[in-house]
Amino acid sequence: MDLNADLGEGFGIWRLGDDDALLDLVTSANVACGFHGGDPSTMRRVCAAAAERGVAVGAQVGYRDLAGFGRRRIEYAFTELRDEVTYQLGALDAFCRLFRTRVRYLKPHGALYHAAAVEEAQAAALVAAVSGYDDQLPILCAPGTKLAQLAVGAGLRVVAEGFADRGYLPNGALVPRTALGALVTDPEEVAARAVRMATEHTVVAIDGNVIPCPVGSICLHGDTPGAVASAALTRAALLDAGVTPKPFV
């Protein structure tokens, strides 16, 4: 099972999360490409550290919204979003090449992640960007979404993602970050949820119901309180359950 984390989301003198500590624990790094977070020096630093550890680097692409951390929905024309995603892919890939690695997959961030899950135009722009840049790049996203459907239709590989540190609604969607139960911060609970996803392919929703959650990668957000402790306990718990953490690419 792949363990991924959102990394490199600080910029300038501002740091968010402990990138180095998380890179010692995860198998894939979703690296911010400078639009919702990150900057060139941060991208270079995280790519170097990931390459040194053998961690797969993925482009976490987002809206051009540093002030809102990419969590505010933006209305885009298809061509504009396609081109901004292509720009982010290319920028991160350049830094990867400095350290003899490459971008291995794409994952949308924040509001773009949620918009592309249900809106055909934004999902299609992401698919067009990946297809045009490198049609061998997998897309990491929630299963059953509009983005997943369009990507498969375009011949792209889709890797389904689950969130051990986020609450789920009974319909399988994530609890909005503004609502009670959006975050799971207890490291033991995060680890238990990850093991359940990896071994039973299910998750317990906020109403107590068990719902399907067939995933190939489990996300641990770098900006969630206690992220490093949760990642360490999750990795150990997966190994104890006979699940080997490894990249999906």
Tab-separated table of C-alpha atoms in Angstrom:
chain	number	residue	atom	x	y	z
A	1	MET	CA	0.000	0.000	0.000
A	2	ASP	CA	1.237	3.447	-0.916
A	3	LEU	CA	1.421	6.151	1.754
A	4	ASN	CA	1.341	9.686	0.364
A	5	ALA	CA	1.596	13.117	1.957
A	6	ASP	CA	1.153	16.687	0.744
A	7	LEU	CA	4.577	18.307	1.032
A	8	GLY	CA	6.483	21.451	0.055
A	9	GLU	CA	3.525	23.695	0.767
A	10	GLY	CA	5.475	26.498	2.453
A	11	PHE	CA	6.971	29.405	0.541
A	12	GLY	CA	9.499	32.134	1.240
A	13	ILE	CA	10.340	32.135	4.951
A	14	TRP	CA	7.072	30.400	5.827
A	15	ARG	CA	7.195	26.636	6.399
A	16	LEU	CA	4.173	24.350	6.672
A	17	GLY	CA	4.636	20.905	8.163
A	18	ASP	CA	7.809	18.865	8.634
A	19	ASP	CA	8.687	17.759	5.117
A	20	ASP	CA	11.899	15.966	6.037
A	21	ALA	CA	10.336	13.914	8.832
A	22	LEU	CA	7.406	12.883	6.635
A	23	LEU	CA	9.721	11.929	3.770
A	24	ASP	CA	11.291	9.366	6.094
A	25	LEU	CA	7.883	7.715	6.524
A	26	VAL	CA	5.827	8.015	3.332
A	27	THR	CA	6.380	6.349	-0.029
A	28	SER	CA	4.993	9.111	-2.288
A	29	ALA	CA	5.280	12.886	-1.980
A	30	ASN	CA	2.621	15.174	-3.439
A	31	VAL	CA	4.759	18.266	-3.991
A	32	ALA	CA	3.136	21.679	-4.287
A	33	CYS	CA	4.056	23.345	-7.570
A	34	GLY	CA	3.978	27.023	-6.591
A	35	PHE	CA	0.331	27.893	-7.193
A	36	HIS	CA	-1.497	26.957	-3.972
A	37	GLY	CA	1.753	26.589	-2.038
A	38	GLY	CA	5.460	26.096	-2.574
A	39	ASP	CA	8.041	28.112	-4.476
A	40	PRO	CA	11.067	27.207	-6.626
A	41	SER	CA	13.495	26.815	-3.724
A	42	THR	CA	11.025	24.703	-1.754
A	43	MET	CA	10.323	22.533	-4.794
A	44	ARG	CA	14.047	21.964	-5.317
A	45	ARG	CA	14.617	21.103	-1.659
A	46	VAL	CA	11.754	18.604	-1.449
A	47	CYS	CA	12.650	16.953	-4.774
A	48	ALA	CA	16.244	16.512	-3.615
A	49	ALA	CA	15.177	15.012	-0.299
A	50	ALA	CA	12.618	12.706	-1.932
A	51	ALA	CA	15.120	11.456	-4.498
A	52	GLU	CA	17.664	10.752	-1.761
A	53	ARG	CA	15.133	8.597	0.092
A	54	GLY	CA	13.650	6.856	-2.953
A	55	VAL	CA	10.256	8.486	-2.439
A	56	ALA	CA	8.130	8.885	-5.578
A	57	VAL	CA	7.420	12.525	-6.482
A	58	GLY	CA	3.982	13.545	-7.689
A	59	ALA	CA	2.834	16.962	-8.860
A	60	GLN	CA	0.190	18.368	-6.556
A	61	VAL	CA	-1.402	20.927	-8.827
A	62	GLY	CA	-3.811	23.568	-7.621
A	63	TYR	CA	-5.528	26.829	-8.322
A	64	ARG	CA	-3.400	29.968	-8.545
A	65	ASP	CA	-4.323	30.949	-4.980
A	66	LEU	CA	-1.467	31.277	-2.495
A	67	ALA	CA	-3.521	33.497	-0.178
A	68	GLY	CA	-6.326	30.951	0.050
A	69	PHE	CA	-4.028	27.897	-0.003
A	70	GLY	CA	-5.929	26.639	-3.017
A	71	ARG	CA	-8.994	25.880	-0.933
A	72	ARG	CA	-11.234	28.472	-2.561
A	73	ARG	CA	-13.038	27.406	-5.711
A	74	ILE	CA	-12.110	29.384	-8.844
A	75	GLU	CA	-14.024	29.404	-12.115
A	76	TYR	CA	-11.625	28.668	-14.972
A	77	ALA	CA	-11.924	28.451	-18.715
A	78	PHE	CA	-10.985	24.961	-19.896
A	79	THR	CA	-7.883	26.116	-21.780
A	80	GLU	CA	-6.633	28.297	-18.922
A	81	LEU	CA	-6.865	25.514	-16.346
A	82	ARG	CA	-5.335	22.990	-18.749
A	83	ASP	CA	-2.379	25.279	-19.390
A	84	GLU	CA	-1.841	26.203	-15.737
A	85	VAL	CA	-1.771	22.514	-14.806
A	86	THR	CA	0.700	21.825	-17.628
A	87	TYR	CA	2.856	24.709	-16.359
A	88	GLN	CA	2.932	23.227	-12.854
A	89	LEU	CA	3.809	19.771	-14.148
A	90	GLY	CA	6.697	21.107	-16.159
A	91	ALA	CA	8.049	23.252	-13.334
A	92	LEU	CA	8.189	20.387	-10.862
A	93	ASP	CA	9.573	17.980	-13.439
A	94	ALA	CA	12.472	20.359	-14.061
A	95	PHE	CA	13.528	20.155	-10.424
A	96	CYS	CA	13.075	16.388	-10.389
A	97	ARG	CA	15.462	16.049	-13.313
A	98	LEU	CA	18.194	17.819	-11.343
A	99	PHE	CA	18.212	14.830	-9.001
A	100	ARG	CA	17.827	12.082	-11.619
A	101	THR	CA	14.176	11.447	-10.933
A	102	ARG	CA	10.947	12.632	-12.537
A	103	VAL	CA	7.346	13.459	-11.783
A	104	ARG	CA	5.647	10.072	-11.384
A	105	TYR	CA	1.960	11.068	-11.088
A	106	LEU	CA	-0.446	13.986	-10.699
A	107	LYS	CA	-2.793	14.770	-7.823
A	108	PRO	CA	-5.050	17.848	-7.683
A	109	HIS	CA	-5.115	19.877	-4.484
A	110	GLY	CA	-7.842	21.358	-2.346
A	111	ALA	CA	-10.724	23.047	-4.113
A	112	LEU	CA	-9.514	21.770	-7.477
A	113	TYR	CA	-9.573	18.192	-6.126
A	114	HIS	CA	-13.206	18.596	-5.089
A	115	ALA	CA	-14.304	20.509	-8.185
A	116	ALA	CA	-12.786	17.957	-10.542
A	117	ALA	CA	-14.570	15.200	-8.640
A	118	VAL	CA	-17.971	16.453	-9.791
A	119	GLU	CA	-17.494	19.028	-12.578
A	120	GLU	CA	-16.798	17.738	-16.063
A	121	ALA	CA	-15.095	20.890	-17.364
A	122	GLN	CA	-12.476	21.081	-14.614
A	123	ALA	CA	-11.917	17.325	-14.661
A	124	ALA	CA	-11.493	17.412	-18.441
A	125	ALA	CA	-8.884	20.163	-18.157
A	126	LEU	CA	-6.810	18.017	-15.793
A	127	VAL	CA	-7.116	15.009	-18.078
A	128	ALA	CA	-6.123	17.090	-21.108
A	129	ALA	CA	-3.057	18.442	-19.307
A	130	VAL	CA	-1.836	14.976	-18.314
A	131	SER	CA	-2.621	13.452	-21.716
A	132	GLY	CA	-0.722	16.215	-23.476
A	133	TYR	CA	2.257	16.255	-21.138
A	134	ASP	CA	2.791	12.523	-20.512
A	135	ASP	CA	0.009	10.008	-20.975
A	136	GLN	CA	1.914	7.493	-18.844
A	137	LEU	CA	1.402	9.615	-15.714
A	138	PRO	CA	-1.208	8.157	-13.352
A	139	ILE	CA	-3.800	10.436	-11.750
A	140	LEU	CA	-4.262	10.075	-7.994
A	141	CYS	CA	-7.835	10.924	-6.997
A	142	ALA	CA	-10.906	9.716	-5.128
A	143	PRO	CA	-12.551	6.626	-6.648
A	144	GLY	CA	-15.748	6.917	-8.665
A	145	THR	CA	-15.408	10.639	-9.349
A	146	LYS	CA	-15.884	12.510	-12.593
A	147	LEU	CA	-12.103	12.937	-12.815
A	148	ALA	CA	-11.553	9.202	-12.418
A	149	GLN	CA	-14.162	8.418	-15.072
A	150	LEU	CA	-12.780	10.855	-17.644
A	151	ALA	CA	-9.196	9.777	-16.993
A	152	VAL	CA	-10.023	6.110	-17.557
A	153	GLY	CA	-11.953	7.080	-20.686
A	154	ALA	CA	-8.840	8.855	-21.986
A	155	GLY	CA	-6.690	5.778	-21.397
A	156	LEU	CA	-4.933	7.121	-18.310
A	157	ARG	CA	-4.173	5.086	-15.229
A	158	VAL	CA	-6.165	6.084	-12.152
A	159	VAL	CA	-5.023	5.286	-8.618
A	160	ALA	CA	-7.805	5.515	-6.030
A	161	GLU	CA	-6.969	7.502	-2.906
A	162	GLY	CA	-8.260	7.292	0.643
A	163	PHE	CA	-7.769	9.719	3.536
A	164	ALA	CA	-6.906	8.255	6.921
A	165	ASP	CA	-6.931	11.675	8.599
A	166	ARG	CA	-10.212	12.983	7.152
A	167	GLY	CA	-13.802	12.238	8.071
A	168	TYR	CA	-16.115	10.604	5.531
A	169	LEU	CA	-19.790	11.250	4.875
A	170	PRO	CA	-22.114	8.256	4.419
A	171	ASN	CA	-22.089	8.828	0.627
A	172	GLY	CA	-18.303	8.398	0.500
A	173	ALA	CA	-17.459	12.097	0.155
A	174	LEU	CA	-15.155	13.852	2.599
A	175	VAL	CA	-16.622	15.895	5.410
A	176	PRO	CA	-16.161	19.582	4.448
A	177	ARG	CA	-13.281	21.180	6.329
A	178	THR	CA	-15.667	23.742	7.817
A	179	ALA	CA	-17.803	21.019	9.439
A	180	LEU	CA	-17.410	19.073	12.673
A	181	GLY	CA	-15.601	15.795	12.136
A	182	ALA	CA	-13.609	16.947	9.114
A	183	LEU	CA	-10.228	16.084	10.632
A	184	VAL	CA	-9.024	12.982	12.422
A	185	THR	CA	-6.073	13.999	14.579
A	186	ASP	CA	-5.602	11.132	17.039
A	187	PRO	CA	-2.586	9.158	15.693
A	188	GLU	CA	-3.936	5.807	16.887
A	189	GLU	CA	-7.271	6.404	15.162
A	190	VAL	CA	-5.526	7.521	11.974
A	191	ALA	CA	-3.388	4.369	11.992
A	192	ALA	CA	-6.394	2.120	12.619
A	193	ARG	CA	-8.310	3.740	9.761
A	194	ALA	CA	-5.344	3.264	7.421
A	195	VAL	CA	-5.048	-0.428	8.302
A	196	ARG	CA	-8.775	-0.870	7.715
A	197	MET	CA	-8.514	0.785	4.311
A	198	ALA	CA	-5.539	-1.369	3.345
A	199	THR	CA	-6.857	-4.723	4.572
A	200	GLU	CA	-10.666	-4.452	4.439
A	201	HIS	CA	-11.064	-1.702	1.819
A	202	THR	CA	-13.631	0.075	4.000
A	203	VAL	CA	-13.887	3.159	6.214
A	204	VAL	CA	-16.237	4.133	9.040
A	205	ALA	CA	-18.278	7.220	8.136
A	206	ILE	CA	-19.163	9.914	10.671
A	207	ASP	CA	-22.586	8.330	11.233
A	208	GLY	CA	-20.974	5.014	12.203
A	209	ASN	CA	-21.818	3.175	9.002
A	210	VAL	CA	-19.085	1.143	7.288
A	211	ILE	CA	-18.735	2.150	3.643
A	212	PRO	CA	-16.575	0.804	0.788
A	213	CYS	CA	-13.171	2.439	0.354
A	214	PRO	CA	-11.162	0.504	-2.266
A	215	VAL	CA	-7.909	2.449	-2.560
A	216	GLY	CA	-4.356	2.036	-3.801
A	217	SER	CA	-2.894	4.945	-1.841
A	218	ILE	CA	-3.574	6.443	1.587
A	219	CYS	CA	-3.060	10.165	2.197
A	220	LEU	CA	-1.774	11.759	5.373
A	221	HIS	CA	-1.955	15.553	5.189
A	222	GLY	CA	1.276	17.278	6.168
A	223	ASP	CA	-0.614	20.235	7.670
A	224	THR	CA	-2.862	18.130	9.941
A	225	PRO	CA	-1.977	18.456	13.663
A	226	GLY	CA	0.262	15.571	14.717
A	227	ALA	CA	0.991	14.594	11.118
A	228	VAL	CA	4.436	13.105	11.804
A	229	ALA	CA	3.231	11.059	14.779
A	230	SER	CA	0.273	9.808	12.742
A	231	ALA	CA	2.509	8.870	9.822
A	232	ALA	CA	4.963	6.997	12.044
A	233	LEU	CA	2.211	5.056	13.810
A	234	THR	CA	0.431	4.361	10.523
A	235	ARG	CA	3.538	2.953	8.883
A	236	ALA	CA	4.232	0.738	11.900
A	237	ALA	CA	0.610	-0.429	12.074
A	238	LEU	CA	0.563	-1.340	8.378
A	239	LEU	CA	3.735	-3.384	8.769
A	240	ASP	CA	2.274	-5.127	11.827
A	241	ALA	CA	-0.795	-5.988	9.724
A	242	GLY	CA	1.409	-7.520	7.019
A	243	VAL	CA	1.032	-4.598	4.630
A	244	THR	CA	4.256	-3.301	3.072
A	245	PRO	CA	4.321	0.439	2.345
A	246	LYS	CA	5.565	0.976	-1.205
A	247	PRO	CA	4.950	3.466	-4.035
A	248	PHE	CA	2.225	2.656	-6.547
A	249	VAL	CA	4.594	3.715	-9.358
